[in-house]
Coordinates of C-alpha atoms in Angstrom, one line a residue:
Chain A
X180 CA -20.8 -6.2 33.8
X181 CA -21.7 -2.7 32.5
X182 CA -21.4 0.1 34.9
X183 CA -22.0 3.8 34.2
X184 CA -21.0 6.3 36.8
X185 CA -22.1 9.9 36.4
X186 CA -21.6 9.7 32.6
X187 CA -22.3 12.8 30.6
X188 CA -22.0 13.3 26.9
X189 CA -22.0 16.8 25.3
X190 CA -21.6 17.0 21.6
X191 CA -19.6 19.7 19.9
X192 CA -22.8 21.6 19.0
X193 CA -23.5 22.0 22.7
X194 CA -26.3 19.4 22.7
X195 CA -26.2 17.4 25.9
X196 CA -27.2 13.8 24.9
X197 CA -26.5 12.3 28.3
X198 CA -26.5 14.0 31.7
X199 CA -25.0 12.3 34.7
X200 CA -26.2 8.8 33.8
X201 CA -25.5 6.1 36.4
X202 CA -26.6 2.5 36.3
X203 CA -25.3 -1.0 36.8
X204 CA -26.1 -4.1 34.7
X205 CA -25.1 -7.3 36.4
X206 CA -23.4 -10.2 34.6
X207 CA -26.0 -12.4 32.9
X208 CA -28.7 -9.7 33.0
X209 CA -30.9 -8.8 30.1
X210 CA -31.9 -5.1 30.1
X211 CA -34.1 -3.0 27.8
X212 CA -33.1 0.5 27.2
X213 CA -36.1 2.7 26.3
X214 CA -37.0 6.2 25.8
X215 CA -38.3 8.5 23.0
X216 CA -36.2 9.5 20.1
X217 CA -33.4 11.8 21.2
X218 CA -33.5 10.6 24.7
X219 CA -29.8 9.4 24.4
X220 CA -30.3 5.7 23.7
X221 CA -28.0 5.8 20.7
X222 CA -25.4 7.9 22.4
X223 CA -25.4 5.4 25.3
X224 CA -24.8 2.5 22.9
X225 CA -22.1 4.4 21.1
X226 CA -20.3 5.0 24.3
X227 CA -20.4 1.3 25.0
X228 CA -19.1 0.5 21.5
X229 CA -16.4 3.2 21.9
X230 CA -17.7 5.0 18.9
X231 CA -18.0 8.0 21.1
X232 CA -16.2 9.0 24.3
X233 CA -18.0 10.4 27.4
X234 CA -17.4 14.1 28.2
X235 CA -17.5 13.2 31.9
X236 CA -17.9 10.2 34.1
X237 CA -16.7 6.6 34.0
X238 CA -17.8 3.5 32.2
X239 CA -16.6 0.1 33.2
X240 CA -17.4 -2.9 31.0
X241 CA -16.4 -6.4 32.0
X242 CA -14.0 -5.0 34.6
X243 CA -12.3 -2.7 32.1
X244 CA -12.4 1.1 32.4
X245 CA -13.2 2.3 28.9
X246 CA -11.5 5.6 29.6
X247 CA -8.2 3.7 29.8
X248 CA -8.6 2.2 26.3
X249 CA -6.5 3.9 23.7
X250 CA -7.4 4.1 20.1
X251 CA -5.2 1.2 19.1
X252 CA -6.8 -1.0 21.7
X253 CA -10.4 -0.3 20.6
X254 CA -10.5 -3.2 18.1
X255 CA -9.6 -5.7 20.8
X256 CA -12.3 -4.3 23.1
X257 CA -14.9 -4.4 20.4
X258 CA -14.2 -8.1 19.7
X259 CA -15.7 -8.8 23.2
X260 CA -18.9 -6.9 22.5
X261 CA -21.4 -8.3 20.1
X262 CA -23.2 -5.5 18.3
X263 CA -26.6 -5.7 16.5
X264 CA -27.9 -2.8 14.4
X265 CA -31.3 -1.6 13.3
X266 CA -30.1 -1.5 9.7
X267 CA -28.3 -4.9 10.1
X268 CA -25.1 -3.5 8.5
X269 CA -24.6 -6.6 6.5
X270 CA -22.2 -6.6 3.5
X271 CA -24.5 -7.0 0.5
X272 CA -21.9 -8.2 -2.0
X273 CA -21.1 -11.3 0.1
X274 CA -23.0 -14.4 1.0
X275 CA -24.4 -15.0 4.5
X276 CA -21.5 -17.3 5.3
X277 CA -18.9 -14.5 4.7
X278 CA -20.9 -12.0 6.7
X279 CA -21.2 -14.3 9.7
X280 CA -17.5 -15.4 9.5
X281 CA -16.2 -11.8 9.4
X282 CA -15.6 -11.4 13.1
X283 CA -13.7 -14.7 13.2
X284 CA -11.5 -13.7 10.2
X285 CA -10.9 -10.3 11.9
X286 CA -9.9 -12.0 15.1
X287 CA -7.6 -14.3 13.3
X288 CA -9.3 -17.6 14.2
X289 CA -7.8 -20.6 12.5
X290 CA -9.5 -21.2 9.2
X291 CA -10.4 -24.8 9.7
X292 CA -12.5 -23.8 12.7
X293 CA -14.6 -21.2 10.9
X294 CA -17.1 -23.3 8.9
X295 CA -18.4 -25.3 11.8
X296 CA -18.7 -22.2 14.0
X297 CA -20.5 -20.3 11.2
X298 CA -22.9 -23.3 10.8
X299 CA -23.5 -23.4 14.6
X300 CA -24.2 -19.7 14.7
X301 CA -26.6 -19.9 11.8
X302 CA -28.3 -22.9 13.3
X303 CA -28.8 -20.9 16.5
X304 CA -30.7 -18.2 14.6
X305 CA -32.6 -20.8 12.4
X306 CA -30.8 -20.0 9.1
X307 CA -28.7 -23.1 8.8
X308 CA -29.7 -23.6 5.1
X309 CA -28.9 -20.0 4.0
X310 CA -25.1 -20.0 4.1
X311 CA -24.7 -19.4 0.4
X312 CA -27.5 -16.9 0.0
X313 CA -26.8 -13.2 -0.5
X314 CA -28.4 -10.9 2.1
X315 CA -30.7 -9.3 -0.5
X316 CA -32.3 -12.7 -1.1
X317 CA -33.4 -12.8 2.5
X318 CA -36.3 -11.1 4.2
X319 CA -35.7 -8.3 6.7
X320 CA -36.3 -10.6 9.6
X321 CA -33.8 -13.1 8.2
X322 CA -31.3 -10.4 7.6
X323 CA -31.6 -9.3 11.2
X324 CA -31.0 -12.9 12.3
X325 CA -27.8 -13.0 10.2
X326 CA -26.7 -9.9 12.0
X327 CA -27.4 -11.6 15.3
X328 CA -25.4 -14.7 14.2
X329 CA -22.5 -12.5 13.3
X330 CA -22.7 -10.7 16.7
X331 CA -22.6 -14.0 18.7
X332 CA -20.2 -16.0 16.6
X333 CA -17.1 -14.8 18.5
X334 CA -19.0 -15.7 21.7
X335 CA -18.8 -12.3 23.3
X336 CA -19.8 -12.0 27.0
X337 CA -21.9 -8.9 26.1
X338 CA -24.4 -8.3 23.4
X339 CA -25.8 -4.8 22.6
X340 CA -28.5 -4.3 20.1
X341 CA -29.8 -0.9 18.8
X342 CA -33.5 -1.1 17.8
X343 CA -33.1 -4.6 16.5
X344 CA -36.8 -4.9 15.7
X345 CA -37.2 -1.4 14.4
X346 CA -38.1 -2.7 10.9
X347 CA -39.9 -5.9 11.8
X348 CA -43.6 -6.7 12.2
X349 CA -44.8 -7.7 15.7
X350 CA -44.5 -11.4 15.2
X351 CA -41.0 -11.3 13.8
X352 CA -40.0 -8.8 16.5
X353 CA -41.2 -11.2 19.2
X354 CA -39.2 -14.0 17.6
X355 CA -36.0 -11.9 17.5
X356 CA -36.5 -10.9 21.2
X357 CA -37.1 -14.6 22.1
X358 CA -33.7 -15.2 20.4
X359 CA -32.1 -12.6 22.7
X360 CA -33.7 -14.3 25.7
X361 CA -32.2 -17.6 24.7
X362 CA -28.8 -16.0 24.3
X363 CA -29.2 -14.4 27.7
X364 CA -30.1 -17.7 29.2
X365 CA -26.8 -19.2 28.1
X366 CA -25.0 -16.5 30.1
X367 CA -24.6 -13.5 27.7
X368 CA -25.3 -10.1 29.2
X369 CA -27.8 -8.4 26.8
X370 CA -28.6 -4.8 26.4
X371 CA -31.4 -4.0 23.9
X372 CA -32.4 -0.5 23.0
X373 CA -36.0 -0.4 21.8
X374 CA -39.1 1.8 22.0
X375 CA -41.5 -1.0 21.4
X376 CA -43.2 -0.9 24.8
X377 CA -45.7 -3.7 24.1
X378 CA -42.9 -6.0 23.3
X379 CA -40.9 -5.1 26.3
X380 CA -43.8 -5.6 28.5
X381 CA -44.4 -9.1 27.0
X382 CA -40.8 -10.1 27.7
X383 CA -40.8 -8.8 31.2
X384 CA -37.2 -7.9 31.7
X385 CA -35.6 -5.0 33.6
X386 CA -36.1 -1.7 31.8
X387 CA -33.8 1.3 31.8
X388 CA -35.7 4.4 30.7
X389 CA -34.0 7.5 29.4
X390 CA -35.6 10.8 29.0
X391 CA -33.7 13.9 27.8
X392 CA -30.4 12.3 28.6
X393 CA -31.3 11.2 32.1
X394 CA -32.3 7.9 33.6
X395 CA -35.8 7.9 34.9
X396 CA -37.0 5.4 37.4
X397 CA -34.9 2.3 36.6
X398 CA -37.5 -0.3 37.3
X399 CA -38.0 -4.0 37.3
X400 CA -41.1 -4.9 35.4
X401 CA -43.2 -7.9 35.7
X402 CA -41.4 -11.1 36.5
X403 CA -38.1 -9.9 35.3
X404 CA -36.2 -11.8 38.1
X405 CA -37.8 -15.1 37.2
X406 CA -35.8 -15.6 34.1
X407 CA -32.5 -14.1 35.4
X408 CA -29.5 -16.4 35.2
Chain B
X226 CA -18.0 -8.9 40.5
X227 CA -16.8 -12.5 40.5
X228 CA -19.4 -13.4 37.9
X229 CA -17.8 -11.0 35.4
X230 CA -14.4 -12.5 35.9
X231 CA -15.7 -16.0 35.4
X232 CA -17.2 -14.9 32.2
X233 CA -14.0 -13.2 31.0
X234 CA -12.1 -16.4 31.7
X235 CA -14.6 -18.4 29.8
X236 CA -14.4 -16.1 26.8
X237 CA -10.6 -16.3 26.8
X238 CA -10.7 -20.1 27.0
X239 CA -13.1 -20.4 24.1
X240 CA -11.1 -18.1 21.8
X241 CA -7.7 -19.4 22.8
X242 CA -5.6 -20.8 20.1
X243 CA -1.9 -21.4 19.7
X244 CA 0.4 -18.8 18.4
X245 CA 1.1 -21.0 15.4
X246 CA -2.6 -21.2 14.5
X247 CA -2.8 -17.5 14.8
X248 CA 0.2 -16.9 12.6
X249 CA -1.2 -19.4 10.0
X250 CA -4.5 -17.5 9.9
X251 CA -2.6 -14.2 9.6
X252 CA -0.5 -15.6 6.7
X253 CA -3.6 -17.0 5.1
X254 CA -5.2 -13.6 5.3
X255 CA -2.2 -12.0 3.6
X256 CA -2.4 -14.6 0.8
X257 CA -6.2 -14.1 0.4
X258 CA -5.8 -10.3 0.2
X259 CA -3.1 -10.8 -2.4
X260 CA -5.5 -12.9 -4.4
X261 CA -8.4 -10.5 -3.7
X262 CA -6.4 -7.6 -4.9
X263 CA -5.7 -9.2 -8.2
X264 CA -9.4 -10.2 -8.4
X265 CA -10.4 -6.6 -8.0
X266 CA -8.1 -5.6 -10.9
X267 CA -9.7 -8.3 -13.1
X268 CA -13.3 -7.4 -12.2
X269 CA -13.2 -4.0 -14.0
X270 CA -10.8 -4.8 -16.9
X271 CA -11.3 -1.6 -18.8
X272 CA -10.9 0.8 -15.9
X273 CA -8.0 -1.2 -14.7
X274 CA -6.3 -1.2 -18.1
X275 CA -6.6 2.6 -18.3
X276 CA -5.1 3.1 -14.8
X277 CA -2.3 0.6 -15.6
X278 CA -1.7 2.3 -18.9
X279 CA -1.2 5.6 -17.2
X280 CA 1.1 4.1 -14.6
X281 CA 2.9 2.2 -17.4
X282 CA 3.5 5.4 -19.4
X283 CA 4.7 7.3 -16.3
X284 CA 7.2 4.5 -15.6
X285 CA 8.2 3.9 -19.2
X286 CA 9.2 7.5 -19.9
X287 CA 12.1 7.7 -17.4
X288 CA 13.0 4.0 -17.9
X289 CA 13.2 4.3 -21.7
X290 CA 15.1 7.6 -21.6
X291 CA 17.5 6.2 -19.1
X292 CA 18.1 3.2 -21.4
X293 CA 18.9 5.6 -24.3
X294 CA 21.2 7.8 -22.1
X295 CA 23.1 4.8 -20.9
X296 CA 23.4 3.5 -24.5
X297 CA 24.8 6.9 -25.5
X298 CA 27.1 6.9 -22.6
X299 CA 28.4 3.5 -23.5
X300 CA 29.0 4.6 -27.1
X301 CA 30.8 7.8 -26.0
X302 CA 32.7 5.7 -23.5
X303 CA 34.2 3.5 -26.1
X304 CA 35.2 6.6 -28.1
X305 CA 36.7 8.0 -25.0
X306 CA 38.8 4.9 -24.6
X307 CA 40.2 5.7 -28.0
X308 CA 41.0 9.2 -26.9
X309 CA 44.4 10.1 -28.2
X310 CA 46.8 12.8 -27.5
X311 CA 49.0 13.9 -30.4
X312 CA 52.3 15.6 -29.7
X313 CA 53.5 17.5 -32.7
X314 CA 57.3 17.8 -32.2
X315 CA 59.6 20.6 -33.3
X316 CA 60.9 20.5 -36.8
X317 CA 64.6 20.0 -36.3
X318 CA 64.6 16.8 -34.3
X319 CA 66.5 13.8 -35.7
X320 CA 64.7 10.5 -35.9
X321 CA 66.8 9.1 -33.0
X322 CA 65.9 12.1 -30.9
X323 CA 62.3 11.5 -31.6
X324 CA 62.7 7.8 -30.7
X325 CA 64.4 8.8 -27.5
X326 CA 61.7 11.2 -26.6
X327 CA 59.1 8.5 -27.3
X328 CA 60.9 6.1 -24.9
X329 CA 60.8 8.7 -22.1
X330 CA 57.2 9.5 -22.8
X331 CA 56.4 5.8 -22.7
X332 CA 57.8 5.7 -19.2
X333 CA 55.1 8.1 -17.9
X334 CA 52.5 6.4 -15.7
X335 CA 49.6 7.8 -17.7
X336 CA 50.8 6.6 -21.1
X337 CA 49.6 3.2 -22.3
X338 CA 51.3 3.3 -25.7
X339 CA 53.2 5.6 -27.9
X340 CA 53.1 5.5 -31.7
X341 CA 55.9 7.3 -33.4
X342 CA 55.2 8.9 -36.8
X343 CA 58.5 10.3 -38.1
X344 CA 58.5 13.3 -40.3
X345 CA 59.0 11.2 -43.5
X346 CA 56.1 8.8 -42.4
X347 CA 53.9 11.8 -42.0
X348 CA 54.8 13.0 -45.4
X349 CA 54.1 9.7 -47.0
X350 CA 50.8 9.4 -45.2
X351 CA 49.8 12.9 -46.2
X352 CA 50.8 12.3 -49.8
X353 CA 48.7 9.1 -49.9
X354 CA 45.6 10.6 -48.4
X355 CA 45.5 14.2 -49.2
X356 CA 45.8 14.3 -53.0
X357 CA 48.3 17.1 -52.7
X358 CA 51.2 14.7 -53.3
X359 CA 52.4 16.5 -56.4
X360 CA 52.3 19.9 -54.8
X361 CA 54.4 18.6 -51.9
X362 CA 57.1 17.4 -54.2
X363 CA 57.5 21.0 -55.2
X364 CA 58.7 21.8 -51.7
X365 CA 62.4 21.2 -51.2
X366 CA 62.2 20.0 -47.6
X367 CA 59.6 18.1 -45.6
X368 CA 57.3 20.7 -43.9
X369 CA 55.7 18.1 -41.7
X370 CA 56.8 17.5 -38.1
X371 CA 57.3 14.2 -36.4
X372 CA 54.3 13.2 -34.2
X373 CA 53.9 11.0 -31.1
X374 CA 50.5 9.6 -30.9
X375 CA 49.8 8.7 -27.3
X376 CA 47.1 6.5 -25.9
X377 CA 46.5 7.2 -22.3
X378 CA 46.1 4.4 -19.7
X379 CA 42.6 3.7 -18.5
X380 CA 43.2 6.0 -15.5
X381 CA 43.9 8.8 -17.8
X382 CA 41.0 8.5 -20.2
X383 CA 38.6 10.8 -18.4
X384 CA 38.6 14.2 -19.9
X385 CA 40.1 15.9 -16.9
X386 CA 42.9 13.4 -16.5
X387 CA 43.6 13.3 -20.2
X388 CA 43.8 17.1 -20.2
X389 CA 46.2 16.9 -17.3
X390 CA 48.4 14.4 -19.1
X391 CA 48.4 16.6 -22.2
X392 CA 49.6 19.6 -20.2
X393 CA 52.4 17.6 -18.6
X394 CA 53.6 16.3 -21.9
X395 CA 53.1 19.7 -23.6
X396 CA 55.8 21.4 -21.5
X397 CA 58.5 19.1 -22.8
X398 CA 61.0 21.2 -24.8
X399 CA 60.8 19.1 -27.9
X400 CA 57.1 19.4 -28.2
X401 CA 55.7 22.2 -30.4
X402 CA 52.0 21.6 -29.9
X403 CA 49.6 19.3 -28.1
X404 CA 46.4 18.2 -29.9
X405 CA 43.7 16.4 -28.1
X406 CA 40.7 15.0 -29.8
X407 CA 38.7 14.8 -26.7
X408 CA 37.3 18.3 -26.5
X409 CA 34.1 17.4 -28.2
X410 CA 33.9 14.2 -26.3
X411 CA 34.0 16.2 -23.1
X412 CA 31.2 18.4 -24.3
X413 CA 29.2 15.3 -25.3
X414 CA 29.9 13.8 -21.9
X415 CA 28.8 17.0 -20.2
X416 CA 25.6 17.1 -22.2
X417 CA 24.9 13.4 -21.4
X418 CA 25.4 14.2 -17.7
X419 CA 22.9 17.0 -17.9
X420 CA 20.5 14.7 -19.8
X421 CA 21.0 12.0 -17.2
X422 CA 20.3 14.4 -14.4
X423 CA 17.3 15.8 -16.1
X424 CA 15.9 12.3 -16.7
X425 CA 16.4 11.5 -13.0
X426 CA 14.5 14.6 -12.0
X427 CA 11.7 13.7 -14.4
X428 CA 11.8 10.2 -13.1
X429 CA 11.3 11.5 -9.6
X430 CA 8.3 13.6 -10.7
X431 CA 6.8 10.8 -12.6
X432 CA 7.3 8.5 -9.6
X433 CA 5.4 11.1 -7.6
X434 CA 2.7 11.0 -10.4
X435 CA 2.4 7.2 -10.0
X436 CA 2.0 7.5 -6.3
X437 CA -0.8 10.1 -6.8
X438 CA -2.5 8.0 -9.5
X439 CA -2.5 4.9 -7.4
X440 CA -3.4 7.0 -4.3
X441 CA -6.4 8.4 -6.1
X442 CA -7.6 5.1 -7.5
X443 CA -7.3 3.5 -4.0
X444 CA -9.1 6.5 -2.5
X445 CA -12.1 5.8 -4.8
X446 CA -11.9 2.1 -3.8
X447 CA -11.9 3.1 -0.2
X448 CA -15.0 5.2 -0.8
X449 CA -16.7 2.3 -2.5
X450 CA -16.0 0.0 0.4
X451 CA -16.9 2.5 3.1
X452 CA -19.6 0.2 4.6
X453 CA -17.3 -2.7 4.7
X454 CA -14.7 -0.6 6.5
X455 CA -17.2 0.7 9.0
X456 CA -18.6 -2.8 9.7
X457 CA -15.1 -4.3 10.0
X458 CA -14.2 -1.6 12.5
X459 CA -17.3 -2.3 14.6
X460 CA -16.4 -6.0 14.5
X461 CA -13.0 -5.2 16.0
X462 CA -10.8 -5.0 12.9
X463 CA -7.4 -3.3 13.5
X464 CA -6.2 -0.6 11.2
X465 CA -3.6 -3.1 9.8
X466 CA -6.3 -5.5 8.9
X467 CA -8.4 -2.9 7.1
X468 CA -5.3 -1.5 5.3
X469 CA -4.1 -4.8 4.0
X470 CA -6.4 -5.4 1.0
X471 CA -5.8 -1.8 -0.2
X472 CA -2.1 -2.1 0.1
X473 CA -2.1 -5.3 -2.0
X474 CA -4.5 -3.7 -4.4
X475 CA -2.1 -0.8 -4.9
X476 CA 0.9 -3.1 -5.2
X477 CA -0.9 -5.0 -7.9
X478 CA -1.5 -1.8 -9.8
X479 CA 2.2 -1.0 -9.5
X480 CA 3.3 -4.4 -10.7
X481 CA 0.9 -4.3 -13.6
X482 CA 2.1 -0.7 -14.4
X483 CA 5.7 -1.9 -14.3
X484 CA 5.0 -4.8 -16.7
X485 CA 3.2 -2.3 -19.0
X486 CA 6.2 0.0 -18.8
X487 CA 8.5 -2.9 -19.6
X488 CA 6.5 -3.8 -22.7
X489 CA 6.4 -0.1 -23.8
X490 CA 10.2 0.2 -23.5
X491 CA 10.6 -3.0 -25.4
X492 CA 8.4 -1.9 -28.2
X493 CA 10.1 1.5 -28.4
X494 CA 13.6 -0.2 -28.6
X495 CA 12.4 -2.5 -31.3
X496 CA 11.1 0.4 -33.3
X497 CA 14.4 2.2 -32.9
X498 CA 16.6 -0.8 -33.6
X499 CA 16.4 -0.5 -37.4
X500 CA 17.4 3.2 -37.7
X501 CA 20.1 2.8 -35.0
X502 CA 21.6 -0.2 -36.9
X503 CA 21.6 1.9 -40.0
X504 CA 23.3 4.8 -38.3
X505 CA 25.9 2.5 -36.8
X506 CA 26.6 0.9 -40.2
X507 CA 27.3 4.4 -41.6
X508 CA 30.0 4.6 -38.9
X509 CA 31.2 1.1 -39.7
X510 CA 30.1 0.0 -36.3
X511 CA 28.2 -3.1 -35.2
X512 CA 26.7 -1.1 -32.3
X513 CA 23.1 -2.1 -31.3
X514 CA 20.9 -0.7 -28.6
X515 CA 21.0 -2.6 -25.4
X516 CA 17.7 -2.9 -23.6
X517 CA 16.8 -2.8 -19.9
X518 CA 18.5 -6.1 -19.2
X519 CA 17.6 -8.4 -16.3
X520 CA 18.7 -5.9 -13.6
X521 CA 17.0 -3.0 -15.2
X522 CA 13.8 -5.0 -15.7
X523 CA 13.9 -6.0 -12.0
X524 CA 14.4 -2.5 -10.9
X525 CA 11.5 -1.3 -13.0
X526 CA 9.1 -4.0 -11.7
X527 CA 10.2 -3.5 -8.1
X528 CA 9.9 0.3 -8.3
X529 CA 6.4 -0.2 -9.8
X530 CA 5.4 -2.4 -6.9
X531 CA 7.0 -0.1 -4.4
X532 CA 5.3 3.0 -5.8
X533 CA 1.9 1.3 -6.0
X534 CA 2.3 0.2 -2.4
X535 CA 3.4 3.7 -1.4
X536 CA 0.5 5.4 -3.2
X537 CA -1.9 3.0 -1.5
X538 CA -0.3 3.9 1.9
X539 CA -0.8 7.6 1.3
X540 CA -4.5 7.1 0.4
X541 CA -5.1 4.7 3.2
X542 CA -3.3 6.8 5.8
X543 CA -5.3 9.8 4.8
X544 CA -8.8 8.3 4.4
X545 CA -9.1 5.2 6.7
X546 CA -8.9 7.2 9.9
X547 CA -11.7 9.4 8.6
X548 CA -14.0 6.5 8.2
X549 CA -15.3 5.7 11.6
X550 CA -18.6 4.0 12.4
X551 CA -21.3 6.4 13.5

């Protein structure tokens, strides 16, 4: 589903964020991406979101070579990748409903279909009653769940999350991760960048470790296979 | 990777909708952005009013001046229609010779009508109007020549053609002198042409100003909505989708500026109507200023919208690409 082959990324300043990274994430897998700050996690996710382009190497997502995607085609690619951010990136001047509906409006989904899909997505994250609330009226954990609802509403085959629990306390973090597990169990390929080792250990999924731009010992932890779809 | 293909097919099936539905959603988005653009103008009435006022003034200046110039042209045009060529004939011509000459002149293609004023008619007229009647009677013979007053046909009313006609008639042996009362009209016409051209140049500059004003306002708006643009791009919004609200916003500014300009021109014309009517009455004319008219108003509003749209385009083209998610 996500395949990196010898991918390197060197920024203009000469800083090499990724060096010859290769890995393969199968369809329906849930993988944690870990590593200390500056290890290249963010860069890797940016390459997947086509925010950045690799300096060398090849990335294939859902059978599509990202190198062959021109600027004008990026929007259509991004619609098939759900993204979740540490800072949620919600629009604070609009109610939850509008935030969650945004990907559907962007994709030109028929308007009469939008309300029920928004309801379903909010139900999934346990915020069915918060449609009319403004993001500022919600707790951080709830805001993150709104972000997740927005990421999954267009039913993307892939979900990538950048430190989704970075601002949450352990209990909330675990809840959010459980949510990712559930999404994974319905067939979505999930890649979560996180440095919360305790949490990752509790969830027992495959871990991809980065250190100084290189993959170190891609390992299967605990009973990772048990829950694989 | 058969699993991946399965998944892709599933995603496609889920998001599949008819072209008609897609187009309906697209049209609805346009309508919503149209409404949202207006809503944004309304949200900050004072700031909007100031911007609209600036646009309005920039549009009203050329529009108002063009109205004045076209009024002046129409006035001088009616004068020009009355442009006459006077042929002063040689002294010793008999009345029948004058009449004969008049007939041959009348046959010229450029001559609409010929009025014959014989020497004695000239004398009578002069006596009546000049107040020198008594003095004239001291003279033994009539010192005044016969005159043919010629009104050119419409084709010959332009200064150049009238001049041409005057030259042709002037070479007739019976003619002593050609007088044309169009010289000053030609000068006025030339001045109006210069004025007209100057107004067009100013109009172009002010149109550029409108584009820059709207462009700058939209640039600030883009800056304010930076997060929204970034997030939309991450959610897969195309450039056209992101551009749309700003273009409508700019078009609204242009339309509002056009309406403002229309009102300003109207007020200016109303303020001038009194003095103009007074001046016209001094000339014994019923002339009154004509306004923008339906066509002029339409042109004003449409150019307002077009300039607003264009200004928005400039801003959006320059700044939207620079805003990429990081």
